[in-house]
Short mmCIF file of C-alpha atoms in Angstrom, two decimals:
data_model
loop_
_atom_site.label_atom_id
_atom_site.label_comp_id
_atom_site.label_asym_id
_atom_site.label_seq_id
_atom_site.Cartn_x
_atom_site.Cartn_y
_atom_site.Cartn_z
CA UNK A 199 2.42 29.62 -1.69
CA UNK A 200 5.71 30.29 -0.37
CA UNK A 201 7.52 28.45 1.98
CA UNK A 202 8.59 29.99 5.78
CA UNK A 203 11.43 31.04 4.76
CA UNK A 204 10.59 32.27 1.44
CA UNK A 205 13.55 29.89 -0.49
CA UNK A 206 10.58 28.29 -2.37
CA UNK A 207 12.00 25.32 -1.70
CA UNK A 208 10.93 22.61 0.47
CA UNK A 209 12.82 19.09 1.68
CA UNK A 210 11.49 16.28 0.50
CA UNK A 211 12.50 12.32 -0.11
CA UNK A 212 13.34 11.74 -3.81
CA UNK A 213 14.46 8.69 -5.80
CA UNK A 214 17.81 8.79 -7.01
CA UNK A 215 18.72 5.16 -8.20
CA UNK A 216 18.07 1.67 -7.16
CA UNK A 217 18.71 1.53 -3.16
CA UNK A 218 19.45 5.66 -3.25
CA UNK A 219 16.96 7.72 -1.87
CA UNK A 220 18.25 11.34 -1.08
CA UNK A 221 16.52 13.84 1.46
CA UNK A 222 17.03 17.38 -0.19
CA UNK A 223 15.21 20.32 -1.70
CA UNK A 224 12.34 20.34 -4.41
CA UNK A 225 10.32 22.71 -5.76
CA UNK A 226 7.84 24.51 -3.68
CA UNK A 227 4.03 22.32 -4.31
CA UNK A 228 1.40 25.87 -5.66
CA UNK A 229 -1.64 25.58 -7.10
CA UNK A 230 -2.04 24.58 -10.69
CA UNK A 231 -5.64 23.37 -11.33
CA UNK A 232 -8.55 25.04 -9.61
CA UNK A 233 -9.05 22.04 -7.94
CA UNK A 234 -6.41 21.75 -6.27
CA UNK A 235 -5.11 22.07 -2.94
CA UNK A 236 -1.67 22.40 -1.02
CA UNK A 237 -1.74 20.65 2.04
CA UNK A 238 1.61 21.18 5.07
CA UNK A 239 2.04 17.56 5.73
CA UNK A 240 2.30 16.66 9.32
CA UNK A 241 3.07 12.95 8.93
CA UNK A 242 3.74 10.21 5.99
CA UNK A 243 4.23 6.54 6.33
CA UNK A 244 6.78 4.48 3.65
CA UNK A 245 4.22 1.77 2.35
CA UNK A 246 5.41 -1.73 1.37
CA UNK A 247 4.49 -1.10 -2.43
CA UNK A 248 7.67 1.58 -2.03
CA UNK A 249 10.21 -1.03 -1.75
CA UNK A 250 9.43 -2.05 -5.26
CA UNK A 251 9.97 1.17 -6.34
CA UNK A 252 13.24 1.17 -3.87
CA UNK A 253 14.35 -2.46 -5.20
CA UNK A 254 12.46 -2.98 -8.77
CA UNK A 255 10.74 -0.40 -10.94
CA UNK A 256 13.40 2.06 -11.67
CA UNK A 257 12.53 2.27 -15.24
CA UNK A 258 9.78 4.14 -14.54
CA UNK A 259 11.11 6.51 -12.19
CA UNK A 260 13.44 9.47 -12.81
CA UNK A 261 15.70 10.60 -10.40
CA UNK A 262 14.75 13.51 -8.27
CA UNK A 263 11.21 11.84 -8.05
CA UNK A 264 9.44 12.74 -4.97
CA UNK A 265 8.28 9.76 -3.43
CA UNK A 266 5.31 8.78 -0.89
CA UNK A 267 1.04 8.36 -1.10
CA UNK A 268 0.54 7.89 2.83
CA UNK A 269 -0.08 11.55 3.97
CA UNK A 270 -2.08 13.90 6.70
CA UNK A 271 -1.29 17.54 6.99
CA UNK A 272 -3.24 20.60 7.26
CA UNK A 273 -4.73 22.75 4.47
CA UNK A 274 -2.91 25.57 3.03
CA UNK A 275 -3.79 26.83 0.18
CA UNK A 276 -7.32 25.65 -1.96
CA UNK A 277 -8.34 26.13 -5.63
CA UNK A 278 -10.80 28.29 -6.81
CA UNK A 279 -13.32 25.28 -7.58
CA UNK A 280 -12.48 23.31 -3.99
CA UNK A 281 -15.16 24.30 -1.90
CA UNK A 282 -15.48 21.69 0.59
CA UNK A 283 -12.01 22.54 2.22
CA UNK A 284 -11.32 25.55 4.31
CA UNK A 285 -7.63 26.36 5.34
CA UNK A 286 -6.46 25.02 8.53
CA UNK A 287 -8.41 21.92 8.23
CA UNK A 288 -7.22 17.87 9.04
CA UNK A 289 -6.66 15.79 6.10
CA UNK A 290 -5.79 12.59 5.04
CA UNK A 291 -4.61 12.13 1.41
CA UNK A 292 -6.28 9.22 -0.43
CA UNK A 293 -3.19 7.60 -2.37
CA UNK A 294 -5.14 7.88 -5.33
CA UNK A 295 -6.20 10.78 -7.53
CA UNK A 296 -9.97 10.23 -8.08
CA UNK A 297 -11.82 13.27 -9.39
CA UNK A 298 -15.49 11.58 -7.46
CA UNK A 299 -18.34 12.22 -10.33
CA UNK A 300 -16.96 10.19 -13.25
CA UNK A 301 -18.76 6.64 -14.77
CA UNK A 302 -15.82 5.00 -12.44
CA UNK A 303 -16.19 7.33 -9.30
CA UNK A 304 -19.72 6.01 -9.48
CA UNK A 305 -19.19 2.82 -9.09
CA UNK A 306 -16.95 3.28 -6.03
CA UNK A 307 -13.60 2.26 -8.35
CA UNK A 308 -11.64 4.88 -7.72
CA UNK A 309 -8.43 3.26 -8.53
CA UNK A 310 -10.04 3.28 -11.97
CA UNK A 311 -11.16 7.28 -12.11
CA UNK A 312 -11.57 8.21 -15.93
CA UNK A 313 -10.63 12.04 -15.08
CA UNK A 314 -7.61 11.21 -13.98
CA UNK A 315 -6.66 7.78 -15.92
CA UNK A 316 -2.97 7.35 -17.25
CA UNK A 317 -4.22 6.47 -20.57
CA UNK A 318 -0.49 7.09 -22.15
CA UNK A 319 0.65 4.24 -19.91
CA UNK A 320 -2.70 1.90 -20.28
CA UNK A 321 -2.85 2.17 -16.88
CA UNK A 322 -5.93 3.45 -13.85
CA UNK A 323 -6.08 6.68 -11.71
CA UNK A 324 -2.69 8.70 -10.95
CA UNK A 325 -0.87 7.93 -7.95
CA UNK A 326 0.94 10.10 -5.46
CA UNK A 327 4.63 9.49 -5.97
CA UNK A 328 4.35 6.40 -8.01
CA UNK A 329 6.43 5.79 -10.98
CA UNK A 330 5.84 7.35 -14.60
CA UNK A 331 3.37 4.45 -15.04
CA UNK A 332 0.67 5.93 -12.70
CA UNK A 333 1.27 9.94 -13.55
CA UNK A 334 4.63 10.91 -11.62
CA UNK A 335 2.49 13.24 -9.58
CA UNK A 336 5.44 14.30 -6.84
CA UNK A 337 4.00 12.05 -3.52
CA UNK A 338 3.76 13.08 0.09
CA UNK A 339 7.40 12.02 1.87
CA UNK A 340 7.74 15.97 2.20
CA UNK A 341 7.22 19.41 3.69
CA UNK A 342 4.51 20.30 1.50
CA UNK A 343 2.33 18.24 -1.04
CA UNK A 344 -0.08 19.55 -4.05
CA UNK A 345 -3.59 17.65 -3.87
CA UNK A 346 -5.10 17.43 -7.16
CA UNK A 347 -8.76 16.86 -7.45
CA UNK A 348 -9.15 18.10 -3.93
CA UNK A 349 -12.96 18.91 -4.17
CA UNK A 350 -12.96 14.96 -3.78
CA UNK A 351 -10.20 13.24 -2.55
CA UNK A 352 -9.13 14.59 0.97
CA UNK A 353 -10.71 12.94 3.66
CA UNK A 354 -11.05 15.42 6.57
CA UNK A 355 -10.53 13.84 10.14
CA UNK A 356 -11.19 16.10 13.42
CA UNK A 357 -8.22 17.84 15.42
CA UNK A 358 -6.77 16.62 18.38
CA UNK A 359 -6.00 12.63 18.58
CA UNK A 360 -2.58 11.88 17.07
CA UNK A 361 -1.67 11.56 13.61
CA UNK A 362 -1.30 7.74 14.02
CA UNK A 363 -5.27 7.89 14.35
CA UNK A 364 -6.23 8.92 11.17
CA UNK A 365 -2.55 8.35 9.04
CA UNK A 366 -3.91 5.11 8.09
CA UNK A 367 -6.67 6.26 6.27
CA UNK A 368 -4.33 7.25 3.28
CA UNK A 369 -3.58 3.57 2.47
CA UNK A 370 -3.04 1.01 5.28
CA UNK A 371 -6.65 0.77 6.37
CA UNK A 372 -8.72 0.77 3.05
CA UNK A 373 -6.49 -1.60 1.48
CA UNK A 374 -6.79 -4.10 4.34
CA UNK A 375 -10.50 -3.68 4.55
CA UNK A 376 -10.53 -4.34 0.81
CA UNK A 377 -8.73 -7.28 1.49
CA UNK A 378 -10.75 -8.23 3.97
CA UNK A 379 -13.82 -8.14 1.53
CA UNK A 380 -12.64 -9.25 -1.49
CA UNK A 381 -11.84 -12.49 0.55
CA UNK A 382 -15.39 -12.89 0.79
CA UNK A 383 -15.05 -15.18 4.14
CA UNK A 384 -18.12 -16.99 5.16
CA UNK A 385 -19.59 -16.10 8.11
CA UNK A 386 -17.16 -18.54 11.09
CA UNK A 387 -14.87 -18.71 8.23
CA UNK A 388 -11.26 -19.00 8.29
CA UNK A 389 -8.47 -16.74 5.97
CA UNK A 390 -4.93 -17.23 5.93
CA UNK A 391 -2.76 -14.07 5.41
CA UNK A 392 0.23 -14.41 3.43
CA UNK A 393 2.99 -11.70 4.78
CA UNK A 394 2.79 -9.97 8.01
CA UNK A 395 3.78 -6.86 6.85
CA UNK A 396 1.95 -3.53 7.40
CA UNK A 397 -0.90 -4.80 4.79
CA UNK A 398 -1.03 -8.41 5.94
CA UNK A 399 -1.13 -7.27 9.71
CA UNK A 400 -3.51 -4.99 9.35
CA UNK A 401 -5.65 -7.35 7.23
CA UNK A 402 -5.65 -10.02 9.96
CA UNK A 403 -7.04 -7.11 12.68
CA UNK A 404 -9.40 -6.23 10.37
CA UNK A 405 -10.77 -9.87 9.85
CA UNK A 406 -10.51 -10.48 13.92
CA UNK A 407 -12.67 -7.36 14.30
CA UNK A 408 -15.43 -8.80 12.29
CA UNK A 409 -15.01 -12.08 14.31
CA UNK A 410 -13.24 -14.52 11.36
CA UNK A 411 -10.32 -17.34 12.05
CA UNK A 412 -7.29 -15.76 10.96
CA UNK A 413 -3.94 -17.72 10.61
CA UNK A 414 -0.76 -15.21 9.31
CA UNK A 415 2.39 -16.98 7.83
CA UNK A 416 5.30 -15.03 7.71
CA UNK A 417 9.25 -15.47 7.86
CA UNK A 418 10.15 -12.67 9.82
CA UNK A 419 10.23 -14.10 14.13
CA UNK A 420 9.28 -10.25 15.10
CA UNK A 421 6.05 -10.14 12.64
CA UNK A 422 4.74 -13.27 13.86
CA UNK A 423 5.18 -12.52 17.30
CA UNK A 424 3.68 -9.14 17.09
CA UNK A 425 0.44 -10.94 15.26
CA UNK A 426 0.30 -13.62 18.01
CA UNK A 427 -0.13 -11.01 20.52
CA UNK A 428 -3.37 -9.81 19.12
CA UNK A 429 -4.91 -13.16 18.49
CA UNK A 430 -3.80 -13.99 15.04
CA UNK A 431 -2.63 -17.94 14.94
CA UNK A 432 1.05 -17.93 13.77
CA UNK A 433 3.01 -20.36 11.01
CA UNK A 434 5.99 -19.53 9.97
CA UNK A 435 7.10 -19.56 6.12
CA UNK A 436 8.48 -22.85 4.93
CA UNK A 437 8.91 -25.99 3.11
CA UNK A 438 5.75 -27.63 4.95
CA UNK A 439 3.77 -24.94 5.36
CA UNK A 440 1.29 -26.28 2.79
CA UNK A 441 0.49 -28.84 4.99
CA UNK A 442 0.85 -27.04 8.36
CA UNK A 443 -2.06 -24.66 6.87
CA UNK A 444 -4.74 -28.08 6.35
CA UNK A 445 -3.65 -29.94 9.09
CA UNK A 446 -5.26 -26.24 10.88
CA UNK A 447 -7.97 -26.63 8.07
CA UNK A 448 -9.43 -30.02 8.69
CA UNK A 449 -7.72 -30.79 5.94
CA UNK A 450 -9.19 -29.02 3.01
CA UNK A 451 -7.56 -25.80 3.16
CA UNK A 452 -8.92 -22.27 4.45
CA UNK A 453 -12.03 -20.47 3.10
CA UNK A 454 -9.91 -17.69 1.94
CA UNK A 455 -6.55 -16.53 1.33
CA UNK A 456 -5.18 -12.92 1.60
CA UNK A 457 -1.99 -12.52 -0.65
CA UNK A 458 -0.47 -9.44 0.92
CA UNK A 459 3.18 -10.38 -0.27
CA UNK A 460 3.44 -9.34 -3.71
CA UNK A 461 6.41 -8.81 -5.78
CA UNK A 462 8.94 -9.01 -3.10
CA UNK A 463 7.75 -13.32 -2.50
CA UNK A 464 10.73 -15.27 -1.20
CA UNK A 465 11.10 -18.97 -2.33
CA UNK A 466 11.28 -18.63 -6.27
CA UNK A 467 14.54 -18.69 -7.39
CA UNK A 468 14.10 -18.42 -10.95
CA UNK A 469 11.91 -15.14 -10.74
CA UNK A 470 14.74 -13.43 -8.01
CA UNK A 471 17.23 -14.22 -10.77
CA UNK A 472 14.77 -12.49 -13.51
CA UNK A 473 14.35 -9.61 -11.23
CA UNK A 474 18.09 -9.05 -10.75
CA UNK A 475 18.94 -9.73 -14.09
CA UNK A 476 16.45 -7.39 -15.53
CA UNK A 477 17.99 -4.53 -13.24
CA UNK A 478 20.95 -4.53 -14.80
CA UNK A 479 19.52 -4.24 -18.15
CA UNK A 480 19.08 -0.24 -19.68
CA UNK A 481 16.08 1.05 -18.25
CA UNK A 482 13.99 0.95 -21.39
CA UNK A 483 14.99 -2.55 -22.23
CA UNK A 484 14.07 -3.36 -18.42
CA UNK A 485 10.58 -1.42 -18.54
CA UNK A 486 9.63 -3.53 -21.78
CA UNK A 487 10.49 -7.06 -20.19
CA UNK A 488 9.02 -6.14 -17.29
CA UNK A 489 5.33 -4.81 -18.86
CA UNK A 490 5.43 -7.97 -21.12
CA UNK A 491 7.43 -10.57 -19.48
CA UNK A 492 6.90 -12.73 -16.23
CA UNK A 493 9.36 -11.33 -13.61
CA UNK A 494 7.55 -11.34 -10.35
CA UNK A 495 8.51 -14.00 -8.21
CA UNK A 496 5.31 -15.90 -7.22
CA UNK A 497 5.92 -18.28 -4.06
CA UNK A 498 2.78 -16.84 -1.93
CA UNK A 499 0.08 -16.37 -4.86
CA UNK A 500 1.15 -19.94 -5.96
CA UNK A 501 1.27 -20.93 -2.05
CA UNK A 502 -2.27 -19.25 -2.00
CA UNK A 503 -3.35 -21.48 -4.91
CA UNK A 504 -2.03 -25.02 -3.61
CA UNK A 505 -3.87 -24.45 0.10
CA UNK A 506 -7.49 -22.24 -0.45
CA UNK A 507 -10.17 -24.80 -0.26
CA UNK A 508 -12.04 -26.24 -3.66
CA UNK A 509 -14.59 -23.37 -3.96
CA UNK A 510 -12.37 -20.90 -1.99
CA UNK A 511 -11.52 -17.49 -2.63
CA UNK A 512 -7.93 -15.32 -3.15
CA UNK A 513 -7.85 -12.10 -2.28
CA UNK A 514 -4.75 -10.78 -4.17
CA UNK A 515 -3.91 -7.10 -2.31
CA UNK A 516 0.43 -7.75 -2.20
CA UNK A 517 1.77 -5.41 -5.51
CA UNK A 518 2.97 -7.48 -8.98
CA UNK A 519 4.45 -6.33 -11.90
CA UNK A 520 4.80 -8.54 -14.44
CA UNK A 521 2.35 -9.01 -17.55
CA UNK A 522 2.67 -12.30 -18.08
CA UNK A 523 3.41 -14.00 -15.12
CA UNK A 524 2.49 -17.83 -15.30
CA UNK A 525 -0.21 -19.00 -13.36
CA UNK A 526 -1.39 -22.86 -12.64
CA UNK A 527 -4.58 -22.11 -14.55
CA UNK A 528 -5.24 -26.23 -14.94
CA UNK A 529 -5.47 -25.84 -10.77
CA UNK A 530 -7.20 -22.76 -10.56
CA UNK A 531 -10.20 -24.03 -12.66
CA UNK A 532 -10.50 -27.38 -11.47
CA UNK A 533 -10.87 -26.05 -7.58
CA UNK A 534 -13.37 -23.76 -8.57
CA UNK A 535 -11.35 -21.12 -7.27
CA UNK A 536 -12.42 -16.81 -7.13
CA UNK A 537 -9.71 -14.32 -7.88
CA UNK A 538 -10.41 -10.61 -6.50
CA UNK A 539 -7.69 -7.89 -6.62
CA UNK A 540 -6.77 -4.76 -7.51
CA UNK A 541 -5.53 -1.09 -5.84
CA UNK A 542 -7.96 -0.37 -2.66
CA UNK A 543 -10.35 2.47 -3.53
CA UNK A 544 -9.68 4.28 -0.75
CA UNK A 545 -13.30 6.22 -0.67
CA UNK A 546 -15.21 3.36 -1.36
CA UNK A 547 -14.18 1.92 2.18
CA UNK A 548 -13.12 4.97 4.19
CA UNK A 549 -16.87 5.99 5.50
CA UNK A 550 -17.09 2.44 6.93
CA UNK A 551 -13.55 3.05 8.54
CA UNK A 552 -13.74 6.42 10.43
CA UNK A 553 -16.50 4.83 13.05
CA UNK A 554 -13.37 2.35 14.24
CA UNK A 555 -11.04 5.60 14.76
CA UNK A 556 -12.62 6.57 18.14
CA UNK A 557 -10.60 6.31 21.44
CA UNK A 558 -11.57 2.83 22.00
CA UNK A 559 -9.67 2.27 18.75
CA UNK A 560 -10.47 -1.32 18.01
CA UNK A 561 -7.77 -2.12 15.54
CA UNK A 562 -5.21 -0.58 17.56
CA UNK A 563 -3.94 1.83 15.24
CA UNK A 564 -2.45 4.45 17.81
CA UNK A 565 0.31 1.53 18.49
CA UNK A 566 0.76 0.45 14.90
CA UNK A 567 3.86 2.10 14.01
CA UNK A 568 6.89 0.63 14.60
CA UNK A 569 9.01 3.76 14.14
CA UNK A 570 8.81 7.36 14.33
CA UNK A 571 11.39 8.90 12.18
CA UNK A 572 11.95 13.22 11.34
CA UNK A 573 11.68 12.92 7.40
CA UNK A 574 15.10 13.46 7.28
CA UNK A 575 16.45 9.95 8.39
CA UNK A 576 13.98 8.51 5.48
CA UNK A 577 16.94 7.17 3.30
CA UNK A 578 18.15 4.90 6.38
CA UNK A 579 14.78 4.39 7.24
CA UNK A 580 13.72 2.69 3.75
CA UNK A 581 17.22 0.24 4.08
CA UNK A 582 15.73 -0.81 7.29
CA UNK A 583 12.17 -1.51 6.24
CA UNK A 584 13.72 -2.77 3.17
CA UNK A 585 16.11 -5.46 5.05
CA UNK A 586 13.19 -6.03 7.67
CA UNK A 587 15.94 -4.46 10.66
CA UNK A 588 14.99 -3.55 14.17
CA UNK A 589 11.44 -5.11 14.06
CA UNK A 590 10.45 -2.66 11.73
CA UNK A 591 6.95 -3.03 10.17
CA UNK A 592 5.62 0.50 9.67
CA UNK A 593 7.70 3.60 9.73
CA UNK A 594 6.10 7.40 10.14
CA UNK A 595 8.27 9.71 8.92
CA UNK A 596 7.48 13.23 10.10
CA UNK A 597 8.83 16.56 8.06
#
């Protein structure tokens, strides 16, 4: 496929460094595999998980990287063996590459796909624009992306309504809904949500539309605001928030806790100073201490920990990257506590989804975005996601 103006080049957002992204020319996406597909993408949001690649993980990037797995665009070009496309169709890109008819596939863990597994890496499916560690497949902040195991993956979504309709479906809205169920909240339970970022805010709409108790704790004024609007009971992030979240809990704590903070946790000095010590190690020294040492900084999962109730469950959706990160495992066995996490399989979730994408729109996705951005103003756009500027909480960036 060539592009308009036959250059066979298109613009795209690439990593260049820690805290450099550049917007410039790539190669032009064509069709490699017979099942793939080239789709024009119309819009692409900058996820959460892609300030740890901004901030974190740049030992397993290269620069010139194309970045970005939240993507809708229209169908250019198909393989040979992708017969359930036609050009000119609506599609949202699943930010996983799941090929749909392996042993994983079947059991609706995509994230875990054996056809397209990074075995070199010990790691699950390839993800769009995601570090050597999950394929370096070039992601979706661009003109033009190549869809591997498009007879699958693409999930097609009707002309007309906005892109902010259906964007979601790429990442946002499966991985809350995961979230959501992984919590496994008893029925008038309550969940606290730890970061009100695009995950955690989503995640608390998604638990008010199937009718639990949601409380979100969050530093950021603007976040907790915007989740007080919509019914979400507020706490701000601090010393005596512990106790703020049982004196709401009759005392024992909340049925379930949502971790959607990650990596990127305020409050633990000693990990911050591991993370920013291990960037300015060599990048293959860095990669090694940070698959086999503990360098995620772990205020909310631990801050999950102290308040779920004896019995309760964590749902663990925010993004770490350490491999031996220490947990209070004394604590964690003696209150009886469930851990659930792992990447949101997108197609496992996204049937149950599309119903909620009608024009009464329910979890008020049309309004979600904070900013609409041309792809070209991505590299200020990631500083101010990054530094949490201008109320930003989800930024569409459109090519």
């Amino acid at each position: 496929m060539a592009t308009e103006d036959g250059s066979g080049r298109v613009k795209a957002l690439t990593w260049q460094g820690k805290r450099k992204i550049e917007y410039g020319e790539v190669p032009d996406p064509r069709i490699e595999e017979p099942t793939d597909a080239v789709i024009k993408v119309t819009s692409t949001g900058i996820c959460g998980s892609d300030l740890h690649l901004y901030e974190v993980m740049s030992p397993f990037l290269d620069a010139g990287d194309v970045l970005g797995h939240e993507s809708i665009g229209i169908v250019e070009e198909t393989g040979s063996a992708v017969t359930n496309l036609s050009v000119g169709d609506r599609v949202v890109v699943p930010f996983q590459i799941a090929c749909g008819s392996c042993f994983m596939c079947d059991q609706d863990l995509q994230t875990q796909c054996e056809t397209t597994q990074v075995r070199a890496q010990g790691m699950g499916a390839a993800l769009f624009g995601y570090t050597k560690l999950y394929g370096q497949i070039p992601g979706g902040q661009a003109e033009y992306l190549r869809v591997p195991q498009a007879q699958y993956g693409p999930i097609k979504v009707p002309h007309g309504p906005p892109d902010d309709r259906f964007v979601y479906l790429s990442d946002v809205l499966p991985t809350a809904w995961q979230a959501v169920q992984y919590a496994g909240i008893p029925a008038g339970g309550t969940v606290v949500v730890l970061g009100l970022g695009p995950i955690g805010d989503m995640s608390c709409r998604v638990a008010l539309h199937h009718g639990f108790r949601v409380i979100g704790v969050d530093l950021v004024a603007e976040r907790l605001e915007r989740a007080r609007r919509y019914g979400v009971e507020i706490l701000e992030y601090g010393d005596d928030v512990a106790d703020a979240i049982r004196d709401l809990t009759a005392g024992r704590g909340p049925d379930s806790v949502i971790d959607a903070v990650g990596m990127e946790a305020h409050g633990s000095p000693g990990a911050r100073f591991a993370q920013q010590a291990a960037g300015l190690l060599p990048d293959a020294v860095q990669g090694a201490l940070m698959q086999k040492a503990g360098v995620d900084r772990l205020a909310a999962l631990l801050l999950a920990v102290d308040v779920v109730r004896r019995g309760g469950t964590i749902s663990v959706i925010g993004v770490y990257g350490g491999m031996a990160d220490p947990l209070p495992m004394l604590t964690i066995f003696d209150k009886q506590i469930q851990l659930r996490m792992g990447q949101a399989n997108v197609r496992r979730w996204s049937d149950d989804i599309l119903p909620l994408l009608g024009d009464d729109d329910p979890l008020k996705v049309d309004s979600f975005a904070t900013h609409h951005l041309p792809l070209s103003e991505g590299p200020d756009a990631y500083d101010m996601f990054q530094k949490k500027r201008d109320g930003a909480v989800k930024v569409l960036l459109t090519p």
